[in-house]
Tab-separated table of C-alpha atoms in Angstrom:
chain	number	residue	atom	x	y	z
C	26	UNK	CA	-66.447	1.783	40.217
C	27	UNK	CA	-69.264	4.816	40.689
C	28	UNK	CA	-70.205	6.808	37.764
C	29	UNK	CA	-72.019	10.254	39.009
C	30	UNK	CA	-74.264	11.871	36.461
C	31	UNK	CA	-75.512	14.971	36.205
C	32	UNK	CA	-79.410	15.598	36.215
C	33	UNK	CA	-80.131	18.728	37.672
C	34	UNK	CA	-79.996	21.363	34.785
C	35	UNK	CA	-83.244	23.474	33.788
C	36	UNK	CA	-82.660	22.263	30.099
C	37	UNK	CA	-83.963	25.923	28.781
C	38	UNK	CA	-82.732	25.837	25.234
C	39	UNK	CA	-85.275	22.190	24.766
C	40	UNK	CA	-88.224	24.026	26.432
C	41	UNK	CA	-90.342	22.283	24.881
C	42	UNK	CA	-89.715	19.167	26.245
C	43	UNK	CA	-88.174	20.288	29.892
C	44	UNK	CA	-91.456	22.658	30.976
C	45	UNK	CA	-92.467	19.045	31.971
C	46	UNK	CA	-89.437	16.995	33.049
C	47	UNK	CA	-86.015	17.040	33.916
C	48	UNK	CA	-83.988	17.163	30.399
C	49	UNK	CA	-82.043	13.819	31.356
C	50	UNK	CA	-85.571	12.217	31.053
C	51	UNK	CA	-86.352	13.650	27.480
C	52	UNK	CA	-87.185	10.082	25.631
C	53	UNK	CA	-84.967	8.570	22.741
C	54	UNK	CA	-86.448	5.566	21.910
C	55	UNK	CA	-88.792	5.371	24.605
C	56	UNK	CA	-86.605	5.486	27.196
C	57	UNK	CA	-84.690	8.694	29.006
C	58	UNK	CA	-81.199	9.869	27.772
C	59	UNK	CA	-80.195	8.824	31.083
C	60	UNK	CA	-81.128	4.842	31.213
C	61	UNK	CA	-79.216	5.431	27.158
C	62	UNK	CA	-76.287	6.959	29.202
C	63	UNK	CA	-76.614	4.274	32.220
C	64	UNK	CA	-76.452	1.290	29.422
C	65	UNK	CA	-73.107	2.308	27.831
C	66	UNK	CA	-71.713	2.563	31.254
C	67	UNK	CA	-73.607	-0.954	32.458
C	68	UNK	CA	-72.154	-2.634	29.276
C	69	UNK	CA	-68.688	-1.927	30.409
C	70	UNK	CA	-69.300	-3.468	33.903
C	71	UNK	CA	-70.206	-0.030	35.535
C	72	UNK	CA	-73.550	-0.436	37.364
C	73	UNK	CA	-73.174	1.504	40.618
C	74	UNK	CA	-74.872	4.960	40.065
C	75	UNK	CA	-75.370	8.029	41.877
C	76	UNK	CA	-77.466	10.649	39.999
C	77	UNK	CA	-77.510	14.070	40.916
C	78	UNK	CA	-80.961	15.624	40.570
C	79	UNK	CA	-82.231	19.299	40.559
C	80	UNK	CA	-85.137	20.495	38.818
C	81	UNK	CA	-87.919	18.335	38.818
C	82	UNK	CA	-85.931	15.235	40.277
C	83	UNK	CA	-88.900	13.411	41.986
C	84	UNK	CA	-89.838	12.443	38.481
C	85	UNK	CA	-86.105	10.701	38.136
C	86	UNK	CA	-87.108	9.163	41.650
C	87	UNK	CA	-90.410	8.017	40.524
C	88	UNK	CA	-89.356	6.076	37.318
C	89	UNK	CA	-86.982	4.190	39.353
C	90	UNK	CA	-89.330	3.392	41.888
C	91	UNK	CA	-91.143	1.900	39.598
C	92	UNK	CA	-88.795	0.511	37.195
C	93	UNK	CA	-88.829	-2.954	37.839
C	94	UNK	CA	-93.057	-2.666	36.973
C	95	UNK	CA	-92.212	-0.904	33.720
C	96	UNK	CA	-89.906	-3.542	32.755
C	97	UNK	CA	-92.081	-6.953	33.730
C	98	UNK	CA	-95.568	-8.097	32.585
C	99	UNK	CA	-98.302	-7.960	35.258
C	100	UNK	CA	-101.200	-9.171	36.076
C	101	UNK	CA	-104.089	-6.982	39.203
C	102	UNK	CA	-106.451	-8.909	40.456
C	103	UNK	CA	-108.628	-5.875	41.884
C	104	UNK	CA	-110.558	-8.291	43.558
C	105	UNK	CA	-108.283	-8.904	46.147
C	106	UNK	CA	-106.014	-6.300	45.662
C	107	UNK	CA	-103.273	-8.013	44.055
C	108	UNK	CA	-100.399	-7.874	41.758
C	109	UNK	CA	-98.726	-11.171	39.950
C	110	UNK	CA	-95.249	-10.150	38.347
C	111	UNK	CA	-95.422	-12.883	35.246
C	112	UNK	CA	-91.873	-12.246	34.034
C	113	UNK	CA	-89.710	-9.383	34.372
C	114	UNK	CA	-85.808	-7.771	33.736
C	115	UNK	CA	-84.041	-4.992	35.329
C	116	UNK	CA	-80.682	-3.730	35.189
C	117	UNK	CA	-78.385	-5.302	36.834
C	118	UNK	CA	-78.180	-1.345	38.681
C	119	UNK	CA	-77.796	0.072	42.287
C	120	UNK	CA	-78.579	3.933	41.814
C	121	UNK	CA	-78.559	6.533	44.072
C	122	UNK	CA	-80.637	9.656	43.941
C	123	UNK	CA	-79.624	12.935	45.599
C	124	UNK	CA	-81.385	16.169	45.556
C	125	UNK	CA	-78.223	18.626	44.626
C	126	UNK	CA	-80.892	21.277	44.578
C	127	UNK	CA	-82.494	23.415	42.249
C	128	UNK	CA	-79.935	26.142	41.306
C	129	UNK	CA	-76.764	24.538	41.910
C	130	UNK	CA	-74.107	24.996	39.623
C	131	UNK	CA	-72.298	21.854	38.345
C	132	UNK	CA	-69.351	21.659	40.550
C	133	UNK	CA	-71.590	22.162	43.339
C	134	UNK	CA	-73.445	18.999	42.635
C	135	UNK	CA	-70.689	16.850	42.225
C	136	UNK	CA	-69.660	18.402	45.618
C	137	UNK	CA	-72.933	17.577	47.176
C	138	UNK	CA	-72.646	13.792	46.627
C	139	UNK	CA	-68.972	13.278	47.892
C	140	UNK	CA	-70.002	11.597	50.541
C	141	UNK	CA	-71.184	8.669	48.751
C	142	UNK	CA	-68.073	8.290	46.995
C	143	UNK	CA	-65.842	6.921	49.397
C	144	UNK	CA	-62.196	7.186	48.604
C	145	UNK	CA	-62.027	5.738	44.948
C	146	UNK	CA	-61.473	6.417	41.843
C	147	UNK	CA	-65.110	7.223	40.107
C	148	UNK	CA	-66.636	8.314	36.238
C	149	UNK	CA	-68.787	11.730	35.869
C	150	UNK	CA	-70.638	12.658	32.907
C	151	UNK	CA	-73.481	15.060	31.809
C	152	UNK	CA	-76.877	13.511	31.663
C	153	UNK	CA	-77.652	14.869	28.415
C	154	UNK	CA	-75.661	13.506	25.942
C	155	UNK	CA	-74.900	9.922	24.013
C	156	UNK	CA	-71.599	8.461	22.394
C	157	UNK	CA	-70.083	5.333	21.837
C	158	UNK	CA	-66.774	6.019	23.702
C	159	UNK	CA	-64.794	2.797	25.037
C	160	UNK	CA	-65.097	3.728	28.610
C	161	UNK	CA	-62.816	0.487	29.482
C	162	UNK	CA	-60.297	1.916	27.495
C	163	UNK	CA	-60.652	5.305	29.051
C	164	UNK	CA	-60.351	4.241	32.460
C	165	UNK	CA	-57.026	2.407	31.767
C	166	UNK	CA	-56.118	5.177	30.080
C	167	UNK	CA	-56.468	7.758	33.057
C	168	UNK	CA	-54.846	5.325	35.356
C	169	UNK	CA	-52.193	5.001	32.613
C	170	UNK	CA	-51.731	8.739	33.043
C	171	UNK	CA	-51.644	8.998	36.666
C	172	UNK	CA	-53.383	12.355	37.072
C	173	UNK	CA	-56.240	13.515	39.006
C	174	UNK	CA	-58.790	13.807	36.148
C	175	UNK	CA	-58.891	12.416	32.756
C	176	UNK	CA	-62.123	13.966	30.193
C	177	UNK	CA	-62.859	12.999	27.084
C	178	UNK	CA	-62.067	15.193	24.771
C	179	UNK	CA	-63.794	14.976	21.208
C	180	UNK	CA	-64.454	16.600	17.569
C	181	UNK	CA	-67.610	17.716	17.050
C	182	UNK	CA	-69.332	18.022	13.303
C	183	UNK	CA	-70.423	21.386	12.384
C	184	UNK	CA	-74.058	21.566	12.586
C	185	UNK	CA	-74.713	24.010	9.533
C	186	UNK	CA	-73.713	23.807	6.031
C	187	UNK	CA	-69.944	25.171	5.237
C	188	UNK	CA	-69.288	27.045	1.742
C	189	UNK	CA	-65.945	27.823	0.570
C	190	UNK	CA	-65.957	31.423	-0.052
C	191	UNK	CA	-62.868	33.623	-0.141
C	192	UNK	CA	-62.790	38.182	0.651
C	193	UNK	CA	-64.206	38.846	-2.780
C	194	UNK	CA	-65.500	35.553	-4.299
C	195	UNK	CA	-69.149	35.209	-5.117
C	196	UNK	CA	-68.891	32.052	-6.608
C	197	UNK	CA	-69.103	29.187	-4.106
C	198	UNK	CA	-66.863	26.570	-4.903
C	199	UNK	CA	-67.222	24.120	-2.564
C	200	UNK	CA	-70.358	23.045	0.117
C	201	UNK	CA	-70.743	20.209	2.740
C	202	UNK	CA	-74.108	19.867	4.116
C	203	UNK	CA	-72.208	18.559	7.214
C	204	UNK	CA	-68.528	19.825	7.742
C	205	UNK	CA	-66.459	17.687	10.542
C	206	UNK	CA	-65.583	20.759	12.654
C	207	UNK	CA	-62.941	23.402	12.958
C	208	UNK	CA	-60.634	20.752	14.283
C	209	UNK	CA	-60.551	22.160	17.404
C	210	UNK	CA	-61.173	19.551	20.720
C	211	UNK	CA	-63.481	19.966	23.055
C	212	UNK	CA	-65.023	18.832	26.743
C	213	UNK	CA	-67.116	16.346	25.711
C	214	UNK	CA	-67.861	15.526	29.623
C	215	UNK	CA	-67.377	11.651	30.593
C	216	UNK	CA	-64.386	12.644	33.058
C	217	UNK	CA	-62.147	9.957	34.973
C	218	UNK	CA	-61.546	11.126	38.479
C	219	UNK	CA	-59.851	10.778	41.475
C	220	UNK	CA	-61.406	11.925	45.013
C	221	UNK	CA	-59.207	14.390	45.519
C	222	UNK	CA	-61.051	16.732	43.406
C	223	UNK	CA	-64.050	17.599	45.522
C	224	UNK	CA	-60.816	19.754	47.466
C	225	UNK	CA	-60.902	22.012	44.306
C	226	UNK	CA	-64.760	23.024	44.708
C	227	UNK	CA	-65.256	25.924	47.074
C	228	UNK	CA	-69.435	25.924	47.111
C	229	UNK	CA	-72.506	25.077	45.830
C	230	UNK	CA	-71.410	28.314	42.802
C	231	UNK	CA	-68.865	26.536	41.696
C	232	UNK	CA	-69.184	25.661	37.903
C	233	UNK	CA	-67.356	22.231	37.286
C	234	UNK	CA	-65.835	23.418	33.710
C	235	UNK	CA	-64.303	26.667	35.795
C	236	UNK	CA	-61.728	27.203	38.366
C	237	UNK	CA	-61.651	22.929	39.295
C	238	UNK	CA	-61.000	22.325	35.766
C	239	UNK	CA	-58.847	25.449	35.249
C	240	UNK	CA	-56.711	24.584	38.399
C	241	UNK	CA	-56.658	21.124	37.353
C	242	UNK	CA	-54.853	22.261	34.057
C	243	UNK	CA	-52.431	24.177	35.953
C	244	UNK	CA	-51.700	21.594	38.316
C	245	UNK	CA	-50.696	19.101	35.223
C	246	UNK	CA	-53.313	17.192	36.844
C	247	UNK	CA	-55.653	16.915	33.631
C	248	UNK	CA	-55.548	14.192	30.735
C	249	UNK	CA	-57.321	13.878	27.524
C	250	UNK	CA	-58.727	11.362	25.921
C	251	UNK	CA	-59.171	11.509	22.477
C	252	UNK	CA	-62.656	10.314	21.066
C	253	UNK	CA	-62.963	10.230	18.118
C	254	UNK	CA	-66.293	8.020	17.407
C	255	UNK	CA	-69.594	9.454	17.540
C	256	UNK	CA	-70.655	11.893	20.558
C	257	UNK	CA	-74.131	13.722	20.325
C	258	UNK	CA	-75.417	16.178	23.029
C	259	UNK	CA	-79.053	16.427	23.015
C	260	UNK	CA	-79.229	20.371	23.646
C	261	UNK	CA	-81.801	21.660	21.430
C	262	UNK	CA	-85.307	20.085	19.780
C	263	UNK	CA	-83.461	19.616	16.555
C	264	UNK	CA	-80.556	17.401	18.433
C	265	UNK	CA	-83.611	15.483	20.037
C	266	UNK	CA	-85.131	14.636	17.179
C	267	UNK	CA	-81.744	14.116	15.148
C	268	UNK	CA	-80.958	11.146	17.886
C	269	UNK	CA	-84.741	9.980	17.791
C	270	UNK	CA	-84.013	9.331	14.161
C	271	UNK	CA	-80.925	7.410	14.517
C	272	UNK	CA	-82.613	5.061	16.767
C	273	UNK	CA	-85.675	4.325	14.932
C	274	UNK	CA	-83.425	3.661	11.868
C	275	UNK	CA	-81.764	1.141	14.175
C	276	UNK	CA	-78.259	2.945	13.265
C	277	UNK	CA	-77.677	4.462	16.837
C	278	UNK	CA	-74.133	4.091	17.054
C	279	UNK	CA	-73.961	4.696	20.914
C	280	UNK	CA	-75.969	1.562	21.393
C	281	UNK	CA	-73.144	-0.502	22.173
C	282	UNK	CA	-75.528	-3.167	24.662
């Protein structure tokens, strides 16, 4: 099975990382959210990649060019122009890189890479974002289902502190530095689909999360599964840093490799 991944965005609300690379390379760890994202999928038998780039892509290009020298010990003998690879390990990965283009909206990129699908059931999934989803479980689960797309759908924590305040209370009663949501589900991207979808995306404008998802819904062609483990998107300096922390405290819980 293919998983596509989207890695074309602008990134614009984590400027100060993404004036210099594309956001799916922002580093957790030391290594881009998108080898993070690539390892939960690899450690449920998923290696076969395709990776739509946009802004900035040659530097996704470059750092798999030269992935297998990042990942080995080496030794140049500049005498005679050399290299010795001592001992090395790459992922076990076949990724493909396609330039969806710069201003392509997201249902346009998925469109752009169709042909390197074949006629299969494949995973799709932002490239900015980390959880520790079962994604055995959720492919059984879509072909369980028997519709065209399956997304995850998940819970998200409140990011601010919540007070308990009623119309004229001043008095605040109760606070939680970090409330578990509204209750309300949302996307929370890695989709399930069939091939049949690219028919629901007119052009290159098309926004994924609009009309194909829309006429998927109408269609009783959409499943959700529920997550309800830890999902983090990485859309702002604060949610870099907040997943840079987790992994340095060895407590990342989407490290499931």
């Amino acid at each position: 099975m293919k998983a596509v991944i989207l890695a074309g965005g602008l990134g614009t609300r984590l400027s100060e990382e993404t004036s210099i690379r594309p956001k799916p390379m922002v580093e957790i760890g030391g290594k881009p959210i998108l080898w993070h994202i690539m390892k939960t999928y690899s450690a449920h038998g998923i290696n076969d990649f395709i990776i739509c780039c946009g802004y900035k892509g040659y530097i996704i290009k470059e750092y798999f060019a030269n992935y297998f020298l990042h990942m080995s010990d080496v030794t140049f003998d500049m005498r005679f122009n050399q290299m010795n690879v001592h001992s090395g390990y790459a992922e076990p990965w076949r990724v493909t890189l396609v330039d969806t283009g710069d201003n392509t909206m997201t249902g346009g990129r998925l469109k752009r890479i169709s042909e390197h699908l074949g006629n299969e059931t494949f995973c799709f999934t932002y490239g900015d974002g980390v959880s520790n989803i079962n994604i055995t479980e959720l492919v059984k689960f879509h072909k369980e289902q028997k519709t065209l797309g399956t997304l995850t759908a998940v819970q998200p924590a409140g990011r601010f502190g919540a007070i308990s305040l009623g119309y004229e209370q001043t008095k605040i009663t109760s606070f939680r530095e970090k409330p578990e949501g509204d209750g309300a589900w949302i996307n929370g991207g890695y989709f399930v689909l069939e091939p049949e979808v690219i028919n629901l995306i007119a052009d290159d404008s098309t926004v994924w999360e609009q009309e194909p998802l829309e006429k998927l819904a109408d269609m009783e062609q959409l499943s959700a599964f529920k997550h309800d483990g830890f999902w983090q998107p990485m859309d702002t300096l604060r949610d870099k840093n907040y997943l840079e922390g987790l992994w340095t405290s060895t407590q990342a819980p989407w490290k499931v490799w």
